[in-house]
PDB file of C-alpha atoms in Angstrom:
ATOM      1  CA  MET A  16     112.915 104.088 -93.613  1.00  0.00           C
ATOM      2  CA  ASN A  17     115.654 102.465 -95.655  1.00  0.00           C
ATOM      3  CA  MET A  18     116.214 102.888 -99.375  1.00  0.00           C
ATOM      4  CA  PHE A  19     114.440  99.614-100.228  1.00  0.00           C
ATOM      5  CA  SER A  20     111.298 100.690 -98.322  1.00  0.00           C
ATOM      6  CA  LYS A  21     111.377 104.096 -99.959  1.00  0.00           C
ATOM      7  CA  VAL A  22     111.424 102.565-103.429  1.00  0.00           C
ATOM      8  CA  PHE A  23     109.243  99.494-102.946  1.00  0.00           C
ATOM      9  CA  GLY A  24     107.231 100.417 -99.851  1.00  0.00           C
ATOM     10  CA  THR A  25     107.093  98.685 -96.532  1.00  0.00           C
ATOM     11  CA  ARG A  26     105.966  95.072 -96.196  1.00  0.00           C
ATOM     12  CA  SER A  27     102.586  96.288 -94.969  1.00  0.00           C
ATOM     13  CA  GLN A  28     102.176  98.717 -97.914  1.00  0.00           C
ATOM     14  CA  ARG A  29     103.024  95.904-100.370  1.00  0.00           C
ATOM     15  CA  GLU A  30     100.535  93.547 -98.672  1.00  0.00           C
ATOM     16  CA  VAL A  31      97.728  96.170 -98.788  1.00  0.00           C
ATOM     17  CA  LYS A  32      98.492  96.821-102.448  1.00  0.00           C
ATOM     18  CA  ARG A  33      98.294  93.061-103.155  1.00  0.00           C
ATOM     19  CA  ILE A  34      94.966  92.647-101.299  1.00  0.00           C
ATOM     20  CA  MET A  35      93.187  95.790-102.608  1.00  0.00           C
ATOM     21  CA  PRO A  36      91.890  94.177-105.837  1.00  0.00           C
ATOM     22  CA  LEU A  37      90.157  91.512-103.696  1.00  0.00           C
ATOM     23  CA  VAL A  38      88.663  94.144-101.414  1.00  0.00           C
ATOM     24  CA  GLU A  39      87.455  96.203-104.401  1.00  0.00           C
ATOM     25  CA  LYS A  40      85.851  93.089-105.959  1.00  0.00           C
ATOM     26  CA  ILE A  41      84.035  92.320-102.677  1.00  0.00           C
ATOM     27  CA  GLU A  42      82.805  95.908-102.511  1.00  0.00           C
ATOM     28  CA  SER A  43      81.560  95.775-106.094  1.00  0.00           C
ATOM     29  CA  LEU A  44      79.351  92.811-105.197  1.00  0.00           C
ATOM     30  CA  ARG A  45      77.564  94.610-102.372  1.00  0.00           C
ATOM     31  CA  PRO A  46      74.561  95.811-104.477  1.00  0.00           C
ATOM     32  CA  ASP A  47      74.036  92.342-105.957  1.00  0.00           C
ATOM     33  CA  MET A  48      74.035  90.726-102.518  1.00  0.00           C
ATOM     34  CA  GLN A  49      71.602  93.288-101.129  1.00  0.00           C
ATOM     35  CA  LYS A  50      69.121  92.442-103.904  1.00  0.00           C
ATOM     36  CA  LEU A  51      69.022  88.722-102.999  1.00  0.00           C
ATOM     37  CA  SER A  52      66.192  87.335-100.942  1.00  0.00           C
ATOM     38  CA  ASP A  53      67.011  85.498 -97.735  1.00  0.00           C
ATOM     39  CA  GLU A  54      66.383  82.187 -99.523  1.00  0.00           C
ATOM     40  CA  GLU A  55      68.587  83.134-102.437  1.00  0.00           C
ATOM     41  CA  LEU A  56      71.334  84.163-100.016  1.00  0.00           C
ATOM     42  CA  ARG A  57      71.052  80.795 -98.243  1.00  0.00           C
ATOM     43  CA  GLY A  58      71.202  79.054-101.633  1.00  0.00           C
ATOM     44  CA  LYS A  59      74.634  80.504-102.328  1.00  0.00           C
ATOM     45  CA  THR A  60      76.227  77.736-100.249  1.00  0.00           C
ATOM     46  CA  ARG A  61      74.859  75.066-102.593  1.00  0.00           C
ATOM     47  CA  GLU A  62      75.827  77.192-105.566  1.00  0.00           C
ATOM     48  CA  PHE A  63      79.422  77.532-104.310  1.00  0.00           C
ATOM     49  CA  LYS A  64      79.699  73.764-103.717  1.00  0.00           C
ATOM     50  CA  LYS A  65      78.420  73.073-107.210  1.00  0.00           C
ATOM     51  CA  ARG A  66      80.803  75.586-108.774  1.00  0.00           C
ATOM     52  CA  LEU A  67      83.719  73.981-106.909  1.00  0.00           C
ATOM     53  CA  GLU A  68      82.725  70.551-108.200  1.00  0.00           C
ATOM     54  CA  GLU A  69      82.635  72.005-111.693  1.00  0.00           C
ATOM     55  CA  GLY A  70      86.218  73.183-111.454  1.00  0.00           C
ATOM     56  CA  GLU A  71      86.161  76.721-110.095  1.00  0.00           C
ATOM     57  CA  THR A  72      88.815  77.407-107.500  1.00  0.00           C
ATOM     58  CA  LEU A  73      88.584  78.900-104.031  1.00  0.00           C
ATOM     59  CA  ASP A  74      90.315  81.962-105.474  1.00  0.00           C
ATOM     60  CA  ASP A  75      87.420  82.316-107.928  1.00  0.00           C
ATOM     61  CA  LEU A  76      84.815  82.047-105.182  1.00  0.00           C
ATOM     62  CA  LEU A  77      86.489  84.040-102.410  1.00  0.00           C
ATOM     63  CA  PRO A  78      85.226  87.548-103.225  1.00  0.00           C
ATOM     64  CA  GLU A  79      81.643  86.424-103.722  1.00  0.00           C
ATOM     65  CA  ALA A  80      81.739  84.166-100.645  1.00  0.00           C
ATOM     66  CA  PHE A  81      83.015  86.996 -98.487  1.00  0.00           C
ATOM     67  CA  ALA A  82      80.297  89.311 -99.879  1.00  0.00           C
ATOM     68  CA  VAL A  83      77.663  86.707 -99.020  1.00  0.00           C
ATOM     69  CA  VAL A  84      78.997  86.342 -95.461  1.00  0.00           C
ATOM     70  CA  ARG A  85      79.037  90.097 -95.003  1.00  0.00           C
ATOM     71  CA  GLU A  86      75.437  90.458 -96.212  1.00  0.00           C
ATOM     72  CA  ALA A  87      74.270  87.515 -94.041  1.00  0.00           C
ATOM     73  CA  GLY A  88      75.917  89.067 -91.008  1.00  0.00           C
ATOM     74  CA  LYS A  89      74.224  92.363 -91.729  1.00  0.00           C
ATOM     75  CA  ARG A  90      70.787  90.693 -91.996  1.00  0.00           C
ATOM     76  CA  VAL A  91      71.048  88.232 -89.127  1.00  0.00           C
ATOM     77  CA  LEU A  92      73.178  90.107 -86.625  1.00  0.00           C
ATOM     78  CA  GLY A  93      72.457  93.650 -87.670  1.00  0.00           C
ATOM     79  CA  MET A  94      76.217  94.127 -88.034  1.00  0.00           C
ATOM     80  CA  GLU A  95      78.363  94.519 -91.099  1.00  0.00           C
ATOM     81  CA  HIS A  96      81.995  93.596 -91.608  1.00  0.00           C
ATOM     82  CA  PHE A  97      84.214  96.576 -92.242  1.00  0.00           C
ATOM     83  CA  ARG A  98      86.439  96.686 -95.294  1.00  0.00           C
ATOM     84  CA  SER A  99      89.359  95.974 -92.990  1.00  0.00           C
ATOM     85  CA  ALA A 100      87.988  92.469 -92.281  1.00  0.00           C
ATOM     86  CA  ALA A 101      88.936  91.437 -95.804  1.00  0.00           C
ATOM     87  CA  TYR A 102      92.502  92.477 -95.081  1.00  0.00           C
ATOM     88  CA  ARG A 103      92.679  89.948 -92.243  1.00  0.00           C
ATOM     89  CA  TRP A 104      91.662  87.073 -94.476  1.00  0.00           C
ATOM     90  CA  TYR A 105      93.966  86.598 -97.338  1.00  0.00           C
ATOM     91  CA  HIS A 106      95.528  84.057 -99.632  1.00  0.00           C
ATOM     92  CA  SER A 107      98.883  83.005 -98.305  1.00  0.00           C
ATOM     93  CA  PRO A 108     101.837  82.040-100.499  1.00  0.00           C
ATOM     94  CA  SER A 109     101.408  78.384 -99.437  1.00  0.00           C
ATOM     95  CA  GLY A 110      98.123  78.224-101.354  1.00  0.00           C
ATOM     96  CA  THR A 111      95.830  77.997 -98.324  1.00  0.00           C
ATOM     97  CA  TYR A 112      93.462  80.515 -96.859  1.00  0.00           C
ATOM     98  CA  ARG A 113      94.250  81.503 -93.352  1.00  0.00           C
ATOM     99  CA  ARG A 114      93.461  84.185 -90.847  1.00  0.00           C
ATOM    100  CA  ASP A 115      96.221  86.701 -90.256  1.00  0.00           C
ATOM    101  CA  GLU A 116      97.594  85.652 -86.852  1.00  0.00           C
ATOM    102  CA  ASN A 117      98.796  89.219 -86.197  1.00  0.00           C
ATOM    103  CA  ARG A 118      95.219  90.347 -85.523  1.00  0.00           C
TER     104      ARG A 118
END
């Protein structure tokens, strides 16, 4: 490990540190998503579209949208995304959402 990595951390450590607030926000929404009925959960798509039209950004919606997807997967498939799934989806410096090609 070179001096730069010792002081500032590795690239991976810096990336995890940058993404952690997003992961924590997603986790904090879990109880709210669990309380929604199936119909209310389905209605989130319309709500997200309306909020986008009203000026909210994808950055604003991302944590809630991921929490909705995770809850829907749990209900429909009986499987739940792990916290690590949020690490694989992140906001790139170019301003677009993309899947981490390293996974």
